[in-house]
mmCIF file of C-alpha atoms and ligand atoms in Angstrom:
data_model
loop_
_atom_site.group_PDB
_atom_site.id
_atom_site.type_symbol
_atom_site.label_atom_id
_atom_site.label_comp_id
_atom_site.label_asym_id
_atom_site.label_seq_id
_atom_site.Cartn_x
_atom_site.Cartn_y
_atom_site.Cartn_z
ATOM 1 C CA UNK A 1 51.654 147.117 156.174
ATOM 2 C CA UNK A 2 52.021 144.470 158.865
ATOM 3 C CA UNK A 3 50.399 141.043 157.971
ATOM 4 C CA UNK A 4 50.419 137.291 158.495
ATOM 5 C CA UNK A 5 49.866 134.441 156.153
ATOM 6 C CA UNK A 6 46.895 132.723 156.909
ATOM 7 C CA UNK A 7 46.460 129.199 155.306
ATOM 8 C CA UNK A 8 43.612 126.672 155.612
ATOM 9 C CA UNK A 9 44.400 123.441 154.541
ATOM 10 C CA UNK A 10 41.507 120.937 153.091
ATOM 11 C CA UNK A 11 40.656 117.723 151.744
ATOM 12 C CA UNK A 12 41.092 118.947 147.875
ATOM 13 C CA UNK A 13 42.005 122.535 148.043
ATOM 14 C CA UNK A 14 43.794 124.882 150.430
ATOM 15 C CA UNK A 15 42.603 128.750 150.924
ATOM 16 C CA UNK A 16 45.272 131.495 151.795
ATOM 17 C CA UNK A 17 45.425 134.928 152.659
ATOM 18 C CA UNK A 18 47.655 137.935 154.024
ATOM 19 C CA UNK A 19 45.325 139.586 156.914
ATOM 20 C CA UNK A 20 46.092 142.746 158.520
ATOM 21 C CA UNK A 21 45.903 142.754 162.409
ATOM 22 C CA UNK A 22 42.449 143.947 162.293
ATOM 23 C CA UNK A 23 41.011 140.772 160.266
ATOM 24 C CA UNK A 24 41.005 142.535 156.904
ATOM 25 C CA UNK A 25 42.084 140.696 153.594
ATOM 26 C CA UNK A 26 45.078 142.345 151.809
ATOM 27 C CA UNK A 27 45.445 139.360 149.130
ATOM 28 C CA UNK A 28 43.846 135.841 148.237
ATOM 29 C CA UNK A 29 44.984 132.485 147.160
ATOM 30 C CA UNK A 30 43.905 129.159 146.631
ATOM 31 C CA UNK A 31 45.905 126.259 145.266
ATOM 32 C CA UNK A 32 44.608 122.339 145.107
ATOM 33 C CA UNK A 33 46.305 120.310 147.975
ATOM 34 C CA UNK A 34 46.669 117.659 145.373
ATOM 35 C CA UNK A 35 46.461 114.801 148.352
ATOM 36 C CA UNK A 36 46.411 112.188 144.662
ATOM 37 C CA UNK A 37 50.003 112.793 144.796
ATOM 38 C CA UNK A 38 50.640 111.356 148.737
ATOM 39 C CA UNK A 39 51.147 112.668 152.056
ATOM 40 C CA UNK A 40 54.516 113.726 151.695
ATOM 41 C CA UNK A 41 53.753 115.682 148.326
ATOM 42 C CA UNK A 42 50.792 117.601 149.943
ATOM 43 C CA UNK A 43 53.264 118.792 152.706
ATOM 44 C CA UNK A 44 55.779 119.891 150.201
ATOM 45 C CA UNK A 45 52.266 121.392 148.666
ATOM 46 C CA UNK A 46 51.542 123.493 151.846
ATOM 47 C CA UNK A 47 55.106 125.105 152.243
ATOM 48 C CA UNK A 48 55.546 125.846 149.357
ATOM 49 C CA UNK A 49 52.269 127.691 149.332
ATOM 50 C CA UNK A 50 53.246 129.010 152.495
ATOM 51 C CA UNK A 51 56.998 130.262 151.391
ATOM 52 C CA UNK A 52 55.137 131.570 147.579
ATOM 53 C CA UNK A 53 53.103 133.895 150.218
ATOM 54 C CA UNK A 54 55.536 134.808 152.334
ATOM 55 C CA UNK A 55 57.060 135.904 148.953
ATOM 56 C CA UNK A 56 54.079 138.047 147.779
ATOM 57 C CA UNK A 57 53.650 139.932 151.260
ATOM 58 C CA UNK A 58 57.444 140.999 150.830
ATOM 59 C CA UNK A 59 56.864 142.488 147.855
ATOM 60 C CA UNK A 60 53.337 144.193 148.148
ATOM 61 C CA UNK A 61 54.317 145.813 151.715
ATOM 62 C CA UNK A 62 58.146 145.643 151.678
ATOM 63 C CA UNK A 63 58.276 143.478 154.685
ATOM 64 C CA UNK A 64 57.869 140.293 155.620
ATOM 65 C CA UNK A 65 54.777 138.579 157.621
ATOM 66 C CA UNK A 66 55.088 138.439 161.240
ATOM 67 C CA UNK A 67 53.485 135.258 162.003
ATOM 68 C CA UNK A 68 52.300 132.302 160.044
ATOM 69 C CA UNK A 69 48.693 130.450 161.110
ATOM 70 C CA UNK A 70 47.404 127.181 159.667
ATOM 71 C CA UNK A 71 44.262 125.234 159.398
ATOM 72 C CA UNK A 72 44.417 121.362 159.018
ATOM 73 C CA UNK A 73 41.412 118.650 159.526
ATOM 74 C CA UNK A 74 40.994 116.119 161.378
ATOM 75 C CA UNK A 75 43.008 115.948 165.030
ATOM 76 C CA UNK A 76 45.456 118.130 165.813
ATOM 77 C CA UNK A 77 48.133 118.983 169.336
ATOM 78 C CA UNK A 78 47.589 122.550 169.261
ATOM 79 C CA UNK A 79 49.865 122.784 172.197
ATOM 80 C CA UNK A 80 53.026 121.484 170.418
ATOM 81 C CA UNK A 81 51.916 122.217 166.705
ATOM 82 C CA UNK A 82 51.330 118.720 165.302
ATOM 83 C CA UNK A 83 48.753 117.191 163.140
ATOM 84 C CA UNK A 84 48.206 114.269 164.969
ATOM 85 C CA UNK A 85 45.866 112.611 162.226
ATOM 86 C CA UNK A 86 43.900 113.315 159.152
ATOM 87 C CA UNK A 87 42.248 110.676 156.955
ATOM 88 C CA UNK A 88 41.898 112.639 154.176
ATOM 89 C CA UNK A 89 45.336 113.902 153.799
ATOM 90 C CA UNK A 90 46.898 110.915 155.418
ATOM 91 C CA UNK A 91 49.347 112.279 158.062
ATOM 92 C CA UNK A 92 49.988 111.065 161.225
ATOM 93 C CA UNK A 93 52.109 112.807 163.824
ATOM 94 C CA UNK A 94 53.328 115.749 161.528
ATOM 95 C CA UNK A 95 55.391 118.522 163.171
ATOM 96 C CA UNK A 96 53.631 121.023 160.761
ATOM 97 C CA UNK A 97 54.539 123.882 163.527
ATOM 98 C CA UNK A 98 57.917 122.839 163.276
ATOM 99 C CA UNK A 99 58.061 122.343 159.672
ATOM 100 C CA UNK A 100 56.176 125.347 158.754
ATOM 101 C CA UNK A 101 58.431 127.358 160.734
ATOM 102 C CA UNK A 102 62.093 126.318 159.480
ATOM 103 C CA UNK A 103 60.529 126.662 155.920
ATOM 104 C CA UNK A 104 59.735 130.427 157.063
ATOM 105 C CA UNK A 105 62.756 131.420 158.528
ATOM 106 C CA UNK A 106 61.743 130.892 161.759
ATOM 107 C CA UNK A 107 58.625 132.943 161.761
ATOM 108 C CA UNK A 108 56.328 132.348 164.579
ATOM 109 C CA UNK A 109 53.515 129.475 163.457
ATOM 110 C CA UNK A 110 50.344 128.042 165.042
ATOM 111 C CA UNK A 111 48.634 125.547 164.065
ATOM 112 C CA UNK A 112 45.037 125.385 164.409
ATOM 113 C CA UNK A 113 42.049 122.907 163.821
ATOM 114 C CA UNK A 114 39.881 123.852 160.537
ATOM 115 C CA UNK A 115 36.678 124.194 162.080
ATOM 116 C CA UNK A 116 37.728 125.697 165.317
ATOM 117 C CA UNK A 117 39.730 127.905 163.365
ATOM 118 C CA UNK A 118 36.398 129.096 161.174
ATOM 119 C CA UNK A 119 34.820 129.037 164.424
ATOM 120 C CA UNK A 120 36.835 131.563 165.566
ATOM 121 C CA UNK A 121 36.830 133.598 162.521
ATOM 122 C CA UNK A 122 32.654 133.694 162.634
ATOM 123 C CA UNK A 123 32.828 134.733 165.994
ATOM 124 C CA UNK A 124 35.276 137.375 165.992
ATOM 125 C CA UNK A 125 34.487 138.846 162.584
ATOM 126 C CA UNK A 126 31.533 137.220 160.977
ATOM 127 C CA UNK A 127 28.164 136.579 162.003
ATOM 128 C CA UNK A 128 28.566 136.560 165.674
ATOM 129 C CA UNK A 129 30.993 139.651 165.989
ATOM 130 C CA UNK A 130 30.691 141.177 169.016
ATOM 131 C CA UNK A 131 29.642 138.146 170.924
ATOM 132 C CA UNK A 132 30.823 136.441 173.958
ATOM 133 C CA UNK A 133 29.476 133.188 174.101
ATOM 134 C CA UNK A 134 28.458 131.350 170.998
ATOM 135 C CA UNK A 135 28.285 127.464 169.407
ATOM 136 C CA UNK A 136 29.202 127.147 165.770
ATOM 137 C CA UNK A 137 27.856 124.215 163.764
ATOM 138 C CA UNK A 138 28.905 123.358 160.217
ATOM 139 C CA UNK A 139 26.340 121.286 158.582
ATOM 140 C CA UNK A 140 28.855 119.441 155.824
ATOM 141 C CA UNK A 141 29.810 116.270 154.896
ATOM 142 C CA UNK A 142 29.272 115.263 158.601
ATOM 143 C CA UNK A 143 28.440 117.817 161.483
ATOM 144 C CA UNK A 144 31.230 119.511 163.509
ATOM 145 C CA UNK A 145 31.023 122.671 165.931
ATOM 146 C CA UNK A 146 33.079 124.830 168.038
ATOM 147 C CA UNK A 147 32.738 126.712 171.418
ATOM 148 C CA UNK A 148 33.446 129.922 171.609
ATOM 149 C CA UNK A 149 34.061 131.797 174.898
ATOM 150 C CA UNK A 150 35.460 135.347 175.917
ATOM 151 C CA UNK A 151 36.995 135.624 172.229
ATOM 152 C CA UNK A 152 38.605 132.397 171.955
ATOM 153 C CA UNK A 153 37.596 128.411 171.014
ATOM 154 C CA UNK A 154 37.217 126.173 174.181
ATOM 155 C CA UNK A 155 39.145 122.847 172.264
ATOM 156 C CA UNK A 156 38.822 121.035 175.295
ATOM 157 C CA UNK A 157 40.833 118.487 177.471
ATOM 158 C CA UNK A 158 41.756 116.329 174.822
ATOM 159 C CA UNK A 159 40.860 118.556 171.694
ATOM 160 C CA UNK A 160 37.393 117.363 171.088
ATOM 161 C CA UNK A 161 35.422 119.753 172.096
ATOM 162 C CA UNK A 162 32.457 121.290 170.180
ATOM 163 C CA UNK A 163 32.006 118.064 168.461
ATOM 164 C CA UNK A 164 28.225 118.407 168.570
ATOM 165 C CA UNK A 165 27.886 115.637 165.585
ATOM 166 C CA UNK A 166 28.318 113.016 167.706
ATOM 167 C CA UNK A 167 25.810 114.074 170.560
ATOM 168 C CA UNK A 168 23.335 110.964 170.065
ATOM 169 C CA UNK A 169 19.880 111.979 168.976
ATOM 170 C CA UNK A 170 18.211 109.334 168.196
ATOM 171 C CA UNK A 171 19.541 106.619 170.401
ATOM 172 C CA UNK A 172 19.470 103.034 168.916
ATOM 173 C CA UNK A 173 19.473 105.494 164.867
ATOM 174 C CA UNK A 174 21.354 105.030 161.530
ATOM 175 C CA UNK A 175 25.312 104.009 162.274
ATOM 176 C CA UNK A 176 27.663 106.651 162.933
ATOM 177 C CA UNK A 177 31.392 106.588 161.181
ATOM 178 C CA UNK A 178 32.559 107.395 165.054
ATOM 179 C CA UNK A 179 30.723 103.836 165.788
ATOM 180 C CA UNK A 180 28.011 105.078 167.931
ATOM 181 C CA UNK A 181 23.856 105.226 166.440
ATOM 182 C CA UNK A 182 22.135 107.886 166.204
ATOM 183 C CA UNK A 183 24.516 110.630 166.406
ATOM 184 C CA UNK A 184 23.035 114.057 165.005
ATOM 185 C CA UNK A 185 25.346 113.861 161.871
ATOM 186 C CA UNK A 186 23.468 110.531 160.688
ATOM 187 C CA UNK A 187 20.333 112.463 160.822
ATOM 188 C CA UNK A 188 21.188 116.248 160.648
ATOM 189 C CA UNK A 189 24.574 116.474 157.739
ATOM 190 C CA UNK A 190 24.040 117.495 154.055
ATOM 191 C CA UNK A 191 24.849 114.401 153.365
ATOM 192 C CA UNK A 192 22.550 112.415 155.692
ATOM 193 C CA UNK A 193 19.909 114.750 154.365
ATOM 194 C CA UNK A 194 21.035 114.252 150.547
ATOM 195 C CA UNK A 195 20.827 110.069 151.067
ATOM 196 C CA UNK A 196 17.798 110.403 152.506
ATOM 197 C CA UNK A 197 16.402 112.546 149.515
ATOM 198 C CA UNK A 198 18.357 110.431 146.911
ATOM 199 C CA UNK A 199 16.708 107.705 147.852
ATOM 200 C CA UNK A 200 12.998 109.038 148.104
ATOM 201 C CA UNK A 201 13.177 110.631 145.164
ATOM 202 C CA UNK A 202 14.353 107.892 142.965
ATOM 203 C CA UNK A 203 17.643 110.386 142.009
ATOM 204 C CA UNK A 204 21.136 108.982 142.665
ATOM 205 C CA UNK A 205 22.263 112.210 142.525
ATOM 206 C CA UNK A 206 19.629 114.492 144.103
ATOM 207 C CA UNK A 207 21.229 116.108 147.171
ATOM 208 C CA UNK A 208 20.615 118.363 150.204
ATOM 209 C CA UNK A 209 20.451 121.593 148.117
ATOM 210 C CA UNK A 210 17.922 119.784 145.603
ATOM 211 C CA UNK A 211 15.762 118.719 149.025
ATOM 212 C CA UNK A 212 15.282 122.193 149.729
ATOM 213 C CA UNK A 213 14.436 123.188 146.683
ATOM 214 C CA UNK A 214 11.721 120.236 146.763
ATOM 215 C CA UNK A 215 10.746 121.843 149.954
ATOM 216 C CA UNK A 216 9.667 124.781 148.386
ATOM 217 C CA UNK A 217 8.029 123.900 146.077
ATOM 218 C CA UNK A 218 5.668 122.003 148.288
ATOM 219 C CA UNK A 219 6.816 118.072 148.029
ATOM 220 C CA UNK A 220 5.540 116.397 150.953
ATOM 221 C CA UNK A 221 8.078 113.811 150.624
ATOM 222 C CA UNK A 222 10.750 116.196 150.672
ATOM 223 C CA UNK A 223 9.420 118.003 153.336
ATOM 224 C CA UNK A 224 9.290 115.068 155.596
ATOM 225 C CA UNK A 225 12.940 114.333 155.007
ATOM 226 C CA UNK A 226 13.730 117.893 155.863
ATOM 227 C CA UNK A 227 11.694 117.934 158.642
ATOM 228 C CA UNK A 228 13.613 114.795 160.562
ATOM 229 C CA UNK A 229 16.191 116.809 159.885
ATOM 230 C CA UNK A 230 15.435 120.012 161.304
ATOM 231 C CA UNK A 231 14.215 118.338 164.463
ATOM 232 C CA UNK A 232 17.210 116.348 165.118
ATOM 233 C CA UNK A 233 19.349 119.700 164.701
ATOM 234 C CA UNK A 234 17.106 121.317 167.123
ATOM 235 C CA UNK A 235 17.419 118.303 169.483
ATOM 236 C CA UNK A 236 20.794 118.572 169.136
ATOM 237 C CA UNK A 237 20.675 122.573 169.681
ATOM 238 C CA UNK A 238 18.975 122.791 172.684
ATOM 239 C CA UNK A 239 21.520 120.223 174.278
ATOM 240 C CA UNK A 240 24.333 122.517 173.541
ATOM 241 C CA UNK A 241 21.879 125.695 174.990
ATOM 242 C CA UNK A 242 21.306 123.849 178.241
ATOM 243 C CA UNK A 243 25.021 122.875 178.725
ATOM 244 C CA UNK A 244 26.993 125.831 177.157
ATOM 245 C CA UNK A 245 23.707 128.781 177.208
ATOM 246 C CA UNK A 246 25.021 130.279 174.317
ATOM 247 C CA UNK A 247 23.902 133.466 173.270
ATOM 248 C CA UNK A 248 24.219 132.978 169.383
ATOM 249 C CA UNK A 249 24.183 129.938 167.628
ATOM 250 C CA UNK A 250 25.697 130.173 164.138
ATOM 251 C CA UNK A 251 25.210 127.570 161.695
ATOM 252 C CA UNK A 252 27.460 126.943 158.634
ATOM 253 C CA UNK A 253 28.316 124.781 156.129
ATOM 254 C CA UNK A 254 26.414 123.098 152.876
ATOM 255 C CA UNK A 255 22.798 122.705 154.731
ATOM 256 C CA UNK A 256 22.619 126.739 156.133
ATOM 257 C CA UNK A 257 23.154 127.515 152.026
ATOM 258 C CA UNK A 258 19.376 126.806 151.884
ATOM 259 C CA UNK A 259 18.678 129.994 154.269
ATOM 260 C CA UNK A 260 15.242 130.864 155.483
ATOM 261 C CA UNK A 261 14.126 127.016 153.945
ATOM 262 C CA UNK A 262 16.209 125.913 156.966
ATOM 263 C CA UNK A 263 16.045 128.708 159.261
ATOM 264 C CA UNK A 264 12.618 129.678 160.092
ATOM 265 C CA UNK A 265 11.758 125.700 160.751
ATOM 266 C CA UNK A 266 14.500 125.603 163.116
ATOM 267 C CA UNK A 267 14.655 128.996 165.027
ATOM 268 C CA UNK A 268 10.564 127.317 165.373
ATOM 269 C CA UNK A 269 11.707 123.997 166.760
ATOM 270 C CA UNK A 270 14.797 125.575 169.114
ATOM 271 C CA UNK A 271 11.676 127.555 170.884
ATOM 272 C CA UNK A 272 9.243 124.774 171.168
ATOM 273 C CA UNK A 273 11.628 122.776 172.696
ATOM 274 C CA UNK A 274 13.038 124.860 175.434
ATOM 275 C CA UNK A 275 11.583 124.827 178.698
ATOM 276 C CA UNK A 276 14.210 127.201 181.406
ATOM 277 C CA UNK A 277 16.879 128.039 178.702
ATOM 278 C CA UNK A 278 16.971 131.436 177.263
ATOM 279 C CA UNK A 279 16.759 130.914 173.876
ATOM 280 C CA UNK A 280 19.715 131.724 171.104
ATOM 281 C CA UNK A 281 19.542 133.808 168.354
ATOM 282 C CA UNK A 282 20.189 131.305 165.363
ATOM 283 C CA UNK A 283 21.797 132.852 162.614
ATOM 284 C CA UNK A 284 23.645 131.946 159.128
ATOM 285 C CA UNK A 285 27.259 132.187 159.114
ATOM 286 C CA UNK A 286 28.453 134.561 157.193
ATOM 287 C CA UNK A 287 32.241 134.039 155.872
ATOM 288 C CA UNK A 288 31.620 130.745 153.671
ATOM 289 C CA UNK A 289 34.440 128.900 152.954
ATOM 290 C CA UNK A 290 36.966 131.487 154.020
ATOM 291 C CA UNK A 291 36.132 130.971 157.649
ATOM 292 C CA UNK A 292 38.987 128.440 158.294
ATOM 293 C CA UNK A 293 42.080 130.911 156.730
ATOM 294 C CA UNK A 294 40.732 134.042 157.915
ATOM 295 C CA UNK A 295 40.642 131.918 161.795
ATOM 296 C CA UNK A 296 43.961 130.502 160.732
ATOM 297 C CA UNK A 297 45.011 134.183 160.638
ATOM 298 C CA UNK A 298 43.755 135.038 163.451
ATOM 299 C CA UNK A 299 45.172 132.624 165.762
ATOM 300 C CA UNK A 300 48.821 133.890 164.234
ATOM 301 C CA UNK A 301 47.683 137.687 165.580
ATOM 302 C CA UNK A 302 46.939 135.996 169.023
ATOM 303 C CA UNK A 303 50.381 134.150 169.011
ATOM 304 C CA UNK A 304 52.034 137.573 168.545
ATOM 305 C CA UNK A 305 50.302 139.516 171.019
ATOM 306 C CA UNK A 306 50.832 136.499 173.627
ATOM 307 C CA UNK A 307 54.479 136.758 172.423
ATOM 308 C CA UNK A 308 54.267 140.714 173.468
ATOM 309 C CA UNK A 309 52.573 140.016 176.815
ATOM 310 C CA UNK A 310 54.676 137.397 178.082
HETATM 311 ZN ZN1 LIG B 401 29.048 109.653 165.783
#
């Protein structure tokens, strides 16, 4: 059976999987990146993880993987395979390409950016299958988003694109890490929404998920908190839908857990807000945490068929 390692790499844990050339699973790992132990023990973390599968596909299917793809955070050259800075794992400039592919026996490696990569996965094979144009969001720990056109991730010019967080909101708002105020993820994150509920609510550690909870059962302070929320998102939405017009927008990470509690409020305040646009179906992502490896594996496919067309 033909395969590739895909392998996303995060802040505590990395996900991995052997995926068949049409997007299916044929095995599963995870392993903690174990970033307590350095920078250069986490990269000794990921190939070895890398080599271990390269292992287990030769001995399922009798041959070895034909390409290796990999997720990391934070800013990546995509172009030349280096992870040009993470914060979390504390790289700078690291050939992973390079690395990953000496370590592999010169297997064919690209490297991709994490939420891009589950970007790409949601498009092709999760909730917007079948689409041409969409905008993924991932409501997490801050807010970050990818492009999708014609089947691939627009990264942009400098390999920012998508970055939909930082589209100011609420100008003169709450502090943004990037610097700026009112950027959507001060308003619009899990954790902007699990502050803001921690604090009303007297809880240290009430967060997002206990907000929405709150906000069914009728708590009017809860539901105000969520409702700032929703409307900033849909600020932030119909942005996107006049500059990119979209056709789906998918919405991931910790917040979109809370389903229809998030939803229906802000599939309501996308259509009240646009004028011209044609509005976009908004929908719930659908591959979870996997979205990363299984778009990890994906972009290793599409560096073997460019290999075949070239
Ligand atoms: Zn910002």
């Amino acid at each position: 059976m033909k395969h590739v390692i895909a392998l996303d790499v995060g802040g505590t844990g990395m996900k991995a999987a052997l995926l068949a050339q049409d997007g299916s699973v044929l095995f599963e790992a995870r392993r903690p990146t174990g970033r307590e132990h350095g920078t250069d023990a986490v990269v000794a973390t990921i190939l070895d993880f890398a080599a271990d599968l390269a292992d287990e596909g030769r001995s399922r299917f009798g041959c070895a993987p034909l390409a290796a793809g990999v997720a990391v955070p934070g800013t990546i050259d995509e172009k030349n395979g280096i992870a040009v800075f993470s914060a979390n794992l504390g790289w700078r400039d690291l050939p992973m390409r390079r690395l990953l592919g000496e370590r592999l026996g010169g297997l064919p490696v690209a490297l991709g950016h994490d939420v891009r990569s589950g970007g790409l996965a949601e498009g092709r094979i999760g909730a917007g299958r079948g689409v041409d144009r969409f905008l993924f969001i991932a409501l997490g720990t801050g807010i970050a988003g990818a492009i999708g056109i014609g089947g691939r991730i627009e990264a942009g010019a400098h390999g920012y694109g998508g970055e939909i967080g930082h589209v100011v909101v609420r100008p003169g708002g709450p502090t943004c890490g990037c610097g700026a105020r009112g950027c959507l993820e001060t308003l619009a994150s899990a954790s902007a929404v699990s502050r803001a509920w921690a604090g009303a609510s007297g809880d240290p550690a009430a967060d997002a998920a206990a907000c929405a909870l709150a906000v069914d059962a009728g708590d009017e302070r809860a539901a105000r908190i969520w409702r700032a929320a929703v409307e900033a998102l849909a600020d932030g939405i119909v942005l996107a839908q006049s500059l990119l017009d979209p056709s789906t927008v998918i919405v991931g990470g910790g917040l979109a857990e809370s389903g229809d509690t998030l939803f229906t409020p802000l599939r309501d305040a996308v259509a009240e807000r646009l004028t011209f646009q044609m509005p976009p179906k908004v929908v719930p992502a659908m591959l979870k945490d996997t979205a990363a490896s299984l778009g990890a594996g994906l972009l290793a496919w599409d560096l073997l068929s460019m290999e075949v067309t070239a």
